[in-house]
Amino acid sequence: MAQTALNLGDNTPKPTFGVFRWWRNWVRPRATNRDEAFRESTIRVTVAILLTATILSFLASLPFFDLQGGLVSYPMLTLLAAVLTLASGIAVARHALNTAGRFLVLTFIVAASGITIIDGYWASLVLPMYMLVVLITALVLPRSSLLPISWVSIILFGVIAVLQEDAGRQLKILIEEEIVVAATDVIINVAFLVTIQALFLRQLRIEFDSRLAAMSESVQQAEQAKQEADRANRAKSEFLAGMSHEFRTPLNAIIGYVDIMLSGMAGAFSEKQTQLQTHIKHNASRLLGMINDTLDMAKIEANRLEMHLSQFSPEEELRQIAESMKSLTDKKQIELNVLTLPDLPPVVTGDLQKTQQIFTNLLGNAIKFTSQGGVAVYIGRKDAERWMFKVVDTGIGIPEEAFDQIFEMFQRVEQGSAKYEGTGLGLAISKRLVDFLGGEISVMSRQRAGSTFTVILPCEVKEPELVSW
Ligand code: ADP
C-alpha cells in the first residue's frame, strides 16, 4: 500500500505555470563547460530582466514622450537599451557567448552615458551605473576586457562631463548653483572608483580562473587515473575469465579420480585411506567452489555476462535446489521448508542458470550460518510484473551497519569469518546477477535472531542493451 501511494506521489506532475516553465527553460545554460555555463546563465538572466524592465519603462514613458525632449530622452534611451539587450539575447540563443556578452556590456555603457547626458554628470545615478558596467564586464566577458572597458567608460564619462560643463558655462547657467560640483572633481572620483572596482574584480577573476583551471586539471587527472585503473582491472578480469577452463579442468579431474576410488571401482581401500580420500574430495570441492566464485566475479567484472533466456517454473526449479541441499540441513539437524504463495506465476521468462546461482548462494549461506531452528524459503508474486523469493533463517544474523557492506566483494562480517568457510564473494556475485536480470536484492536481519534475504525479479527479463566502453 505504502509503495502504491509513493509511486502515485512520484508520478503526479508538479503544477508549473507557463511563465515559470519558460523562465526556467530560458535561464538554463546550454554550455557544458563550467566557466561558459556560468557566463551564459548570467547573460540569460540579465537579458530577461533587462528586456522586461526596458520594455515596461518605455511603455510607461510613452505618454510623456513629447515633453521629454525628443531624441535625447528616457523613452529613446530605454528603447535603445531594449534593442541592444534583444541583440544580446539573440546572440546567446545562437551560442555566440562573446558577442552576447559584448552586446550586454554595450547596453550598460549606453545606459550609463545616456543617463549622464539626460540627468547631468552630477546626478546621483551616474556613478552606480558606471560601476555596473564594470561589474557586468567581469561577469560576462573574458578577464582581459575588464581594464580596457573601464577606461573606455571613464573616457566617455569625462568627455560628456567636460562638454556639459562647457555648455553650461556658454549658456550662462549658474555653475555655482545648478552645476554644484566642477566636472574635473567628478571625473576624478568616477575614474578612481571605477578603476579600483575593476582592479578588485580582476583580482577575483584571476583567483576564480586559476581555481577553476586547477579543479579541471585534477578532475581530468582523476578521470585518466580511473580509466587506467579500469583498463588494468578489465585486463586482469579478462585474463582470469579466459583462464577458467585451465583452472577448473585439473581440479575436476582430481575430484573425478577420488570419486572413482571412493566408489570402489579402483579396488578396496582401508578405512584410513577412505577417510583421507574423503578429505581430499572435500578440500578439492571447496577449492573448486572458491575458484568458481572468483572466476564468476572476474567474468562479471570483465563484462562477459551473457543472458540466456528461457521459460521456467520458479516453484519447480527452486524446490529442486532446496531438495538437493536437504542433506546439509539434515546433517546440521535443522529444518528446511519451502512454501509457495498462491499467486506465484506458474511460468516466468528469465535466465534459469543465473536465478539458480542466486538462490543457491542465499540458501547455502542461510544453512551455513544457522545451527539452531531452521531455514524457510517463500516463493511468491511481488506485483503484476515481478515475482520474488525470500530465504529466512534463524542463524547468527548480521549487524545493521554491515547490510550494505556484505554485498561488496570480499566483505565478510567479522564474527562470521573465522568460524565459517567462505570467500566473501557469494553475495557480491548474487547482487551483480540480480542487477543484470533487472531485479532487486535486500536483507533484513537481527543479530542472534536470524536473517531474511529477499530477491525480486521481473516475470519477463529483457535482453540487456549493449554496453559500450
Ligand atoms: P561468504 O559466505 O563466502 O563469506 P558471502 O558474500 O556469501 O560470502 O557473504 C558475505 C558475508 O555476509 C558472510 O561472510 C557473512 O558474514 C554474511 N552473511 C551472508 N549471509 C548470511 C546469513 N544468512 N546469516 C548471517 N550472515 C550472513
Coordinates of N, CA, C and O in Angstrom, one line a residue, residues 307-466:
M307 N 23.2 -13.2 -21.4 CA 21.9 -13.6 -21.0 C 21.4 -14.8 -21.8 O 21.5 -14.8 -23.0
H308 N 20.9 -15.8 -21.1 CA 20.3 -16.9 -21.8 C 18.9 -17.1 -21.3 O 18.6 -17.6 -20.2
L309 N 18.0 -16.5 -22.1 CA 16.6 -16.5 -21.6 C 15.8 -17.8 -22.0 O 16.0 -18.4 -23.0
S310 N 15.0 -18.2 -21.0 CA 14.1 -19.4 -21.3 C 12.9 -19.2 -20.3 O 12.9 -18.4 -19.4
Q311 N 11.9 -20.1 -20.6 CA 10.8 -20.1 -19.7 C 10.9 -21.2 -18.7 O 11.4 -22.3 -19.0
F312 N 10.6 -20.9 -17.4 CA 10.7 -22.0 -16.4 C 9.8 -21.7 -15.3 O 9.2 -20.6 -15.1
S313 N 9.5 -22.8 -14.5 CA 8.6 -22.7 -13.3 C 9.5 -22.4 -12.1 O 10.3 -23.2 -11.7
P314 N 9.3 -21.2 -11.5 CA 10.1 -20.8 -10.3 C 10.0 -21.9 -9.2 O 10.9 -22.3 -8.6
E315 N 8.7 -22.3 -9.0 CA 8.5 -23.2 -7.9 C 9.3 -24.5 -8.1 O 10.0 -24.9 -7.2
E316 N 9.2 -25.1 -9.3 CA 9.8 -26.4 -9.6 C 11.3 -26.2 -9.4 O 12.0 -27.0 -8.8
E317 N 11.9 -25.2 -10.1 CA 13.3 -25.1 -10.1 C 13.9 -24.8 -8.7 O 14.9 -25.4 -8.2
L318 N 13.3 -23.9 -7.9 CA 13.8 -23.6 -6.6 C 13.6 -24.8 -5.6 O 14.4 -25.1 -4.8
R319 N 12.4 -25.5 -5.8 CA 12.2 -26.6 -4.9 C 13.3 -27.7 -5.1 O 13.8 -28.3 -4.2
Q320 N 13.6 -27.9 -6.4 CA 14.6 -28.9 -6.7 C 16.0 -28.6 -6.1 O 16.6 -29.5 -5.5
I321 N 16.4 -27.3 -6.1 CA 17.6 -26.9 -5.5 C 17.6 -27.2 -4.0 O 18.5 -27.7 -3.3
A322 N 16.4 -26.7 -3.4 CA 16.3 -26.9 -1.9 C 16.3 -28.4 -1.6 O 17.0 -28.8 -0.6
E323 N 15.7 -29.2 -2.4 CA 15.7 -30.7 -2.2 C 17.2 -31.2 -2.2 O 17.6 -32.0 -1.3
S324 N 18.0 -30.7 -3.2 CA 19.3 -31.2 -3.3 C 20.2 -30.7 -2.1 O 21.3 -31.3 -1.8
M325 N 19.7 -29.7 -1.4 CA 20.5 -29.2 -0.2 C 20.0 -29.8 1.1 O 20.5 -29.4 2.2
K326 N 19.0 -30.6 1.0 CA 18.3 -31.1 2.2 C 19.4 -31.9 3.1 O 19.3 -31.9 4.3
S327 N 20.3 -32.6 2.4 CA 21.3 -33.4 3.1 C 22.1 -32.5 4.1 O 22.4 -32.9 5.2
L328 N 22.3 -31.3 3.7 CA 23.1 -30.4 4.5 C 22.3 -30.0 5.8 O 22.9 -30.0 6.9
T329 N 21.0 -29.7 5.6 CA 20.2 -29.3 6.8 C 20.0 -30.5 7.7 O 20.0 -30.4 8.9
D330 N 19.9 -31.7 7.1 CA 19.7 -32.9 7.9 C 20.9 -33.2 8.7 O 20.8 -33.5 9.9
K331 N 22.1 -32.9 8.1 CA 23.3 -33.2 8.8 C 23.4 -32.2 10.0 O 23.9 -32.6 11.1
K332 N 23.0 -31.0 9.9 CA 23.0 -30.0 10.9 C 21.8 -30.1 11.9 O 21.7 -29.3 12.8
Q333 N 20.9 -31.0 11.5 CA 19.7 -31.2 12.3 C 18.9 -29.9 12.5 O 18.6 -29.4 13.6
I334 N 18.8 -29.2 11.3 CA 17.9 -28.0 11.3 C 16.8 -28.2 10.3 O 17.0 -29.1 9.4
E335 N 15.8 -27.4 10.3 CA 14.6 -27.6 9.4 C 14.9 -26.9 8.1 O 15.6 -25.9 8.0
L336 N 14.3 -27.4 7.0 CA 14.3 -26.7 5.8 C 12.9 -26.8 5.1 O 12.5 -27.9 4.8
N337 N 12.2 -25.7 5.0 CA 10.9 -25.7 4.4 C 10.8 -24.8 3.3 O 11.3 -23.7 3.3
V338 N 10.0 -25.2 2.2 CA 9.8 -24.4 1.1 C 8.3 -24.1 1.0 O 7.5 -25.1 1.0
L339 N 7.9 -22.9 1.0 CA 6.5 -22.5 1.0 C 6.2 -21.7 -0.3 O 6.8 -20.7 -0.5
T340 N 5.2 -22.2 -1.0 CA 4.8 -21.4 -2.2 C 3.6 -20.6 -1.9 O 2.6 -21.1 -1.5
L341 N 3.6 -19.3 -2.2 CA 2.4 -18.5 -2.0 C 1.5 -18.6 -3.2 O 1.9 -18.9 -4.4
P342 N 0.2 -18.6 -3.0 CA -0.8 -18.9 -4.0 C -0.7 -18.2 -5.3 O -1.0 -18.7 -6.4
D343 N -0.3 -16.9 -5.3 CA -0.4 -16.1 -6.5 C 0.9 -16.2 -7.3 O 1.1 -15.4 -8.2
L344 N 1.8 -17.1 -7.0 CA 3.1 -17.2 -7.7 C 2.9 -17.5 -9.2 O 2.1 -18.5 -9.5
P345 N 3.5 -16.8 -10.1 CA 3.3 -17.1 -11.5 C 3.8 -18.5 -11.8 O 4.9 -18.9 -11.4
P346 N 3.0 -19.4 -12.5 CA 3.5 -20.7 -12.8 C 4.7 -20.8 -13.7 O 5.5 -21.7 -13.5
V347 N 4.8 -19.8 -14.6 CA 6.0 -19.8 -15.5 C 6.5 -18.4 -15.6 O 5.7 -17.4 -15.7
V348 N 7.8 -18.2 -15.6 CA 8.4 -16.9 -15.9 C 9.4 -17.0 -17.0 O 9.9 -18.1 -17.3
T349 N 9.8 -15.8 -17.5 CA 10.9 -15.8 -18.5 C 12.1 -15.2 -17.9 O 12.0 -14.1 -17.4
G350 N 13.2 -15.9 -17.8 CA 14.4 -15.4 -17.2 C 15.6 -16.2 -17.6 O 15.6 -17.1 -18.4
D351 N 16.7 -15.9 -16.9 CA 17.9 -16.7 -17.1 C 18.0 -17.7 -16.0 O 18.3 -17.4 -14.8
L352 N 17.7 -19.0 -16.3 CA 17.5 -20.0 -15.3 C 18.8 -20.2 -14.5 O 18.8 -20.3 -13.3
Q353 N 19.9 -20.3 -15.2 CA 21.2 -20.7 -14.6 C 21.6 -19.6 -13.5 O 22.0 -19.9 -12.4
K354 N 21.3 -18.3 -13.9 CA 21.7 -17.2 -13.0 C 20.7 -17.2 -11.8 O 21.2 -17.0 -10.7
T355 N 19.5 -17.5 -12.1 CA 18.5 -17.5 -11.0 C 18.8 -18.6 -10.0 O 18.8 -18.4 -8.8
Q356 N 19.2 -19.7 -10.6 CA 19.6 -20.9 -9.7 C 20.8 -20.5 -8.8 O 20.9 -20.8 -7.7
Q357 N 21.8 -19.8 -9.5 CA 23.0 -19.5 -8.8 C 22.7 -18.5 -7.6 O 23.3 -18.7 -6.5
I358 N 21.8 -17.5 -7.9 CA 21.5 -16.6 -6.8 C 20.8 -17.3 -5.6 O 21.2 -17.2 -4.5
F359 N 19.9 -18.2 -6.0 CA 19.1 -18.9 -4.9 C 20.1 -19.8 -4.2 O 20.1 -19.9 -2.9
T360 N 21.0 -20.5 -4.9 CA 21.9 -21.5 -4.2 C 22.8 -20.7 -3.3 O 23.0 -21.2 -2.1
N361 N 23.3 -19.6 -3.7 CA 24.2 -18.8 -2.8 C 23.4 -18.4 -1.5 O 24.0 -18.5 -0.4
L362 N 22.2 -17.9 -1.7 CA 21.5 -17.4 -0.5 C 21.1 -18.6 0.4 O 21.2 -18.5 1.7
L363 N 20.6 -19.7 -0.2 CA 20.2 -20.8 0.6 C 21.5 -21.4 1.3 O 21.4 -21.8 2.5
G364 N 22.6 -21.5 0.5 CA 23.8 -22.0 1.1 C 24.2 -21.2 2.3 O 24.6 -21.8 3.4
N365 N 24.2 -19.9 2.2 CA 24.6 -19.0 3.3 C 23.6 -19.3 4.5 O 24.1 -19.4 5.7
A366 N 22.3 -19.3 4.2 CA 21.4 -19.5 5.3 C 21.7 -20.7 6.1 O 21.6 -20.7 7.3
I367 N 21.9 -21.8 5.4 CA 22.2 -23.1 6.1 C 23.6 -23.0 6.8 O 23.7 -23.4 8.0
K368 N 24.5 -22.4 6.1 CA 25.9 -22.3 6.7 C 25.9 -21.5 8.1 O 26.5 -21.9 9.0
F369 N 25.1 -20.4 8.1 CA 25.1 -19.6 9.3 C 24.0 -19.9 10.3 O 23.8 -19.1 11.2
T370 N 23.4 -21.1 10.2 CA 22.3 -21.4 11.1 C 22.6 -22.8 11.8 O 23.0 -23.7 11.1
S371 N 22.6 -22.8 13.1 CA 22.9 -24.1 13.8 C 21.7 -24.5 14.6 O 21.7 -25.6 15.1
Q372 N 20.7 -23.6 14.8 CA 19.5 -24.0 15.5 C 18.3 -23.5 14.8 O 18.4 -22.4 14.2
G373 N 17.2 -24.2 14.9 CA 16.0 -23.7 14.3 C 16.0 -24.2 12.8 O 16.0 -25.4 12.6
G374 N 16.0 -23.3 11.9 CA 16.0 -23.8 10.5 C 15.9 -22.7 9.5 O 16.1 -21.5 9.8
V375 N 15.7 -23.1 8.3 CA 15.6 -22.2 7.1 C 14.3 -22.4 6.4 O 13.8 -23.5 6.2
A376 N 13.6 -21.2 6.0 CA 12.4 -21.3 5.3 C 12.5 -20.5 4.0 O 13.1 -19.4 4.0
V377 N 12.0 -21.1 2.9 CA 12.0 -20.4 1.7 C 10.6 -20.0 1.3 O 9.7 -20.9 1.3
Y378 N 10.3 -18.8 0.9 CA 9.0 -18.4 0.4 C 9.1 -18.0 -1.0 O 10.0 -17.2 -1.4
I379 N 8.2 -18.5 -1.9 CA 8.3 -18.1 -3.3 C 6.9 -17.5 -3.6 O 5.9 -18.2 -3.3
G380 N 6.8 -16.3 -4.2 CA 5.5 -15.8 -4.5 C 5.6 -14.7 -5.5 O 6.6 -14.5 -6.2
R381 N 4.5 -13.9 -5.6 CA 4.4 -12.8 -6.6 C 4.7 -11.5 -5.9 O 4.1 -11.3 -4.8
K382 N 5.4 -10.6 -6.4 CA 5.6 -9.3 -5.8 C 4.5 -8.3 -6.3 O 3.8 -7.7 -5.5
D383 N 4.4 -8.2 -7.6 CA 3.3 -7.4 -8.2 C 3.0 -7.9 -9.6 O 3.5 -9.0 -9.9
A384 N 2.3 -7.1 -10.4 CA 1.9 -7.6 -11.7 C 3.0 -8.1 -12.5 O 2.9 -9.0 -13.3
E385 N 4.2 -7.4 -12.4 CA 5.3 -7.7 -13.3 C 6.5 -8.4 -12.7 O 7.4 -8.8 -13.3
R386 N 6.4 -8.6 -11.3 CA 7.6 -9.2 -10.7 C 7.2 -10.4 -9.7 O 6.2 -10.3 -9.1
W387 N 8.1 -11.3 -9.7 CA 8.0 -12.4 -8.7 C 9.1 -12.3 -7.7 O 10.0 -11.5 -7.9
M388 N 9.1 -13.0 -6.6 CA 10.1 -12.9 -5.6 C 10.3 -14.2 -4.8 O 9.4 -15.0 -4.8
F389 N 11.5 -14.3 -4.2 CA 11.7 -15.3 -3.2 C 12.4 -14.8 -2.0 O 13.2 -13.8 -2.1
K390 N 12.1 -15.4 -0.8 CA 12.7 -14.9 0.4 C 13.4 -16.1 1.0 O 12.8 -17.2 1.0
V391 N 14.6 -15.9 1.5 CA 15.2 -17.0 2.3 C 15.4 -16.5 3.7 O 16.1 -15.6 4.0
V392 N 14.7 -17.2 4.6 CA 14.6 -16.8 6.0 C 15.3 -17.8 6.9 O 15.1 -19.0 6.7
D393 N 16.2 -17.3 7.7 CA 16.9 -18.3 8.6 C 16.9 -17.8 10.1 O 16.6 -16.6 10.3
T394 N 17.2 -18.7 11.0 CA 17.2 -18.4 12.4 C 18.7 -18.5 12.9 O 18.9 -18.9 14.0
G395 N 19.6 -18.0 12.0 CA 21.0 -18.1 12.3 C 21.6 -17.0 13.1 O 20.9 -16.3 13.8
I396 N 22.9 -16.7 12.9 CA 23.6 -15.8 13.7 C 23.2 -14.3 13.4 O 23.5 -13.5 14.3
G397 N 22.6 -14.0 12.3 CA 22.2 -12.7 12.0 C 23.4 -11.8 11.6 O 24.6 -12.2 11.6
I398 N 23.0 -10.6 11.1 CA 24.0 -9.7 10.6 C 23.8 -8.3 11.2 O 22.7 -7.8 11.3
P399 N 24.8 -7.6 11.7 CA 24.6 -6.3 12.3 C 24.2 -5.3 11.2 O 24.6 -5.4 10.1
E400 N 23.3 -4.4 11.6 CA 22.7 -3.5 10.6 C 23.7 -2.7 9.8 O 23.6 -2.4 8.6
E401 N 24.8 -2.3 10.5 CA 25.8 -1.4 9.8 C 26.5 -2.2 8.7 O 27.2 -1.6 7.9
A402 N 26.4 -3.6 8.7 CA 27.0 -4.3 7.7 C 26.1 -4.7 6.5 O 26.6 -5.3 5.5
F403 N 24.9 -4.2 6.5 CA 23.9 -4.6 5.5 C 24.4 -4.3 4.1 O 24.2 -5.1 3.1
D404 N 25.0 -3.1 3.9 CA 25.5 -2.7 2.6 C 26.8 -3.4 2.2 O 27.0 -3.9 1.1
Q405 N 27.6 -3.4 3.2 CA 29.0 -3.9 3.0 C 29.0 -5.4 2.6 O 29.9 -5.8 1.7
I406 N 28.1 -6.2 3.0 CA 28.2 -7.7 2.7 C 27.9 -7.9 1.2 O 28.3 -9.0 0.7
F407 N 27.4 -6.9 0.5 CA 27.2 -7.1 -1.0 C 28.4 -6.7 -1.8 O 28.4 -6.8 -3.0
E408 N 29.4 -6.3 -1.1 CA 30.7 -5.9 -1.8 C 31.6 -7.1 -1.8 O 31.5 -8.0 -1.0
M409 N 32.6 -7.0 -2.7 CA 33.5 -8.2 -2.9 C 34.4 -8.4 -1.6 O 34.8 -7.4 -1.1
F410 N 34.6 -9.6 -1.3 CA 35.5 -10.0 -0.2 C 35.1 -9.4 1.2 O 36.0 -9.3 2.1
Q411 N 33.9 -9.0 1.3 CA 33.5 -8.4 2.6 C 32.7 -9.5 3.4 O 31.7 -10.0 3.0
R412 N 33.2 -9.7 4.6 CA 32.6 -10.7 5.5 C 32.4 -10.1 6.8 O 33.3 -9.3 7.3
V413 N 31.4 -10.4 7.5 CA 31.1 -9.8 8.9 C 32.1 -10.5 9.8 O 32.3 -11.7 9.8
E414 N 32.8 -9.6 10.6 CA 33.9 -10.1 11.5 C 33.6 -11.4 12.2 O 34.3 -12.4 12.0
Q415 N 32.5 -11.5 12.9 CA 32.3 -12.6 13.7 C 32.0 -13.9 12.9 O 32.2 -15.0 13.4
G416 N 31.7 -13.7 11.6 CA 31.4 -14.9 10.8 C 32.6 -15.5 10.2 O 32.7 -16.7 10.0
S417 N 33.6 -14.6 9.9 CA 34.7 -15.0 9.0 C 35.6 -16.2 9.6 O 36.0 -17.0 8.9
A418 N 35.9 -16.1 10.9 CA 36.8 -17.1 11.4 C 36.2 -18.5 11.5 O 36.9 -19.5 11.1
K419 N 35.0 -18.5 11.8 CA 34.3 -19.8 12.1 C 33.8 -20.5 10.9 O 33.7 -21.7 10.8
Y420 N 33.4 -19.7 9.9 CA 32.7 -20.3 8.7 C 33.5 -20.2 7.4 O 34.1 -19.1 7.2
E421 N 33.5 -21.2 6.6 CA 34.2 -21.2 5.4 C 33.6 -20.2 4.4 O 32.4 -20.0 4.5
G422 N 34.4 -19.7 3.5 CA 33.8 -18.8 2.5 C 34.8 -17.8 1.9 O 35.9 -17.7 2.5
T423 N 34.4 -17.2 0.8 CA 35.3 -16.3 0.1 C 34.9 -14.8 0.3 O 35.6 -13.9 -0.1
G424 N 33.6 -14.6 0.7 CA 33.1 -13.3 0.7 C 32.7 -12.8 -0.7 O 32.7 -11.6 -0.9
L425 N 32.5 -13.7 -1.6 CA 32.1 -13.4 -3.0 C 30.7 -13.7 -3.3 O 30.1 -13.1 -4.2
G426 N 30.1 -14.7 -2.6 CA 28.8 -15.2 -2.9 C 27.7 -14.1 -3.1 O 27.0 -14.0 -4.1
L427 N 27.7 -13.2 -2.1 CA 26.6 -12.1 -2.1 C 26.9 -11.1 -3.2 O 26.0 -10.5 -3.8
A428 N 28.3 -10.8 -3.3 CA 28.6 -9.8 -4.4 C 28.2 -10.3 -5.7 O 27.7 -9.6 -6.6
I429 N 28.5 -11.6 -6.0 CA 28.1 -12.2 -7.3 C 26.6 -12.2 -7.4 O 26.0 -11.7 -8.4
S430 N 25.9 -12.6 -6.3 CA 24.4 -12.6 -6.4 C 23.8 -11.2 -6.7 O 23.0 -11.1 -7.5
K431 N 24.4 -10.2 -6.1 CA 23.9 -8.8 -6.3 C 24.1 -8.4 -7.8 O 23.2 -7.9 -8.4
R432 N 25.3 -8.7 -8.3 CA 25.6 -8.3 -9.7 C 24.6 -9.1 -10.6 O 24.1 -8.5 -11.6
L433 N 24.4 -10.4 -10.3 CA 23.5 -11.1 -11.2 C 22.1 -10.6 -11.1 O 21.4 -10.5 -12.1
V434 N 21.6 -10.3 -9.9 CA 20.3 -9.7 -9.7 C 20.2 -8.4 -10.5 O 19.2 -8.2 -11.3
D435 N 21.2 -7.6 -10.4 CA 21.2 -6.3 -11.2 C 21.1 -6.6 -12.6 O 20.4 -5.9 -13.4
F436 N 21.9 -7.6 -13.1 CA 21.9 -7.9 -14.5 C 20.6 -8.3 -15.0 O 20.2 -8.0 -16.1
L437 N 19.8 -9.0 -14.1 CA 18.5 -9.5 -14.5 C 17.4 -8.4 -14.4 O 16.2 -8.7 -14.6
G438 N 17.8 -7.3 -13.9 CA 16.9 -6.1 -13.7 C 16.0 -6.3 -12.4 O 14.9 -5.8 -12.4
G439 N 16.6 -7.0 -11.4 CA 15.8 -7.2 -10.2 C 16.4 -6.4 -9.0 O 17.2 -5.5 -9.2
E440 N 16.0 -6.8 -7.8 CA 16.5 -6.2 -6.6 C 16.8 -7.2 -5.5 O 16.1 -8.3 -5.5
I441 N 17.8 -7.0 -4.7 CA 18.1 -7.9 -3.6 C 18.2 -7.0 -2.3 O 18.7 -5.9 -2.4
S442 N 17.7 -7.5 -1.2 CA 17.8 -6.8 0.0 C 17.9 -7.7 1.2 O 17.6 -8.9 1.1
V443 N 18.3 -7.2 2.3 CA 18.5 -8.0 3.5 C 17.8 -7.3 4.7 O 17.9 -6.1 4.8
M444 N 17.3 -8.1 5.6 CA 16.8 -7.6 6.9 C 17.3 -8.7 7.9 O 17.3 -9.9 7.6
S445 N 17.9 -8.2 9.0 CA 18.5 -9.1 9.9 C 18.6 -8.6 11.3 O 18.6 -7.4 11.5
R446 N 18.6 -9.5 12.3 CA 18.9 -9.1 13.7 C 19.9 -10.1 14.2 O 19.8 -11.3 14.0
Q447 N 20.9 -9.5 14.9 CA 22.0 -10.4 15.4 C 21.4 -11.4 16.3 O 20.6 -11.1 17.2
R448 N 21.9 -12.6 16.2 CA 21.5 -13.8 17.1 C 20.0 -14.1 16.9 O 19.5 -14.9 17.7
A449 N 19.3 -13.5 15.9 CA 17.9 -13.9 15.7 C 17.7 -14.5 14.3 O 16.8 -15.3 14.2
G450 N 18.5 -14.0 13.4 CA 18.3 -14.6 12.0 C 18.3 -13.5 10.9 O 18.3 -12.3 11.2
S451 N 18.2 -14.0 9.7 CA 18.3 -13.0 8.6 C 17.2 -13.4 7.5 O 16.8 -14.6 7.4
T452 N 16.8 -12.4 6.8 CA 15.9 -12.6 5.6 C 16.5 -12.0 4.4 O 16.7 -10.7 4.4
F453 N 16.8 -12.7 3.4 CA 17.2 -12.2 2.1 C 16.1 -12.2 1.1 O 15.5 -13.3 1.0
T454 N 15.8 -11.1 0.5 CA 14.6 -11.1 -0.4 C 15.2 -10.7 -1.8 O 15.9 -9.8 -2.0
V455 N 14.7 -11.5 -2.8 CA 15.1 -11.2 -4.2 C 13.9 -11.0 -5.0 O 12.9 -11.8 -4.9
I456 N 13.8 -9.9 -5.7 CA 12.6 -9.6 -6.6 C 13.1 -9.6 -8.0 O 14.1 -8.9 -8.3
L457 N 12.5 -10.4 -8.9 CA 12.9 -10.5 -10.3 C 11.7 -10.2 -11.2 O 10.6 -10.5 -10.9
P458 N 12.0 -9.7 -12.4 CA 10.9 -9.4 -13.4 C 10.4 -10.8 -13.9 O 11.1 -11.7 -14.0
C459 N 9.1 -10.8 -14.1 CA 8.5 -12.1 -14.6 C 8.9 -12.3 -16.1 O 9.0 -13.4 -16.6
E460 N 9.3 -11.1 -16.7 CA 9.8 -11.2 -18.1 C 11.1 -10.5 -18.2 O 11.1 -9.3 -18.3
V461 N 12.2 -11.2 -18.0 CA 13.5 -10.5 -18.1 C 13.8 -10.1 -19.5 O 13.5 -10.8 -20.4
K462 N 14.3 -8.9 -19.7 CA 14.6 -8.4 -21.0 C 16.1 -8.6 -21.4 O 16.9 -8.5 -20.5
E463 N 16.4 -8.7 -22.6 CA 17.8 -8.8 -23.1 C 18.4 -7.5 -22.7 O 17.9 -6.4 -23.0
P464 N 19.6 -7.5 -22.2 CA 20.3 -6.2 -21.8 C 20.7 -5.5 -23.1 O 21.0 -6.1 -24.1
E465 N 20.7 -4.1 -23.0 CA 21.2 -3.3 -24.1 C 22.7 -3.4 -24.1 O 23.4 -3.6 -23.1
L466 N 23.3 -3.3 -25.3 CA 24.7 -3.5 -25.4 C 25.4 -2.3 -24.7 O 25.0 -1.2 -24.9

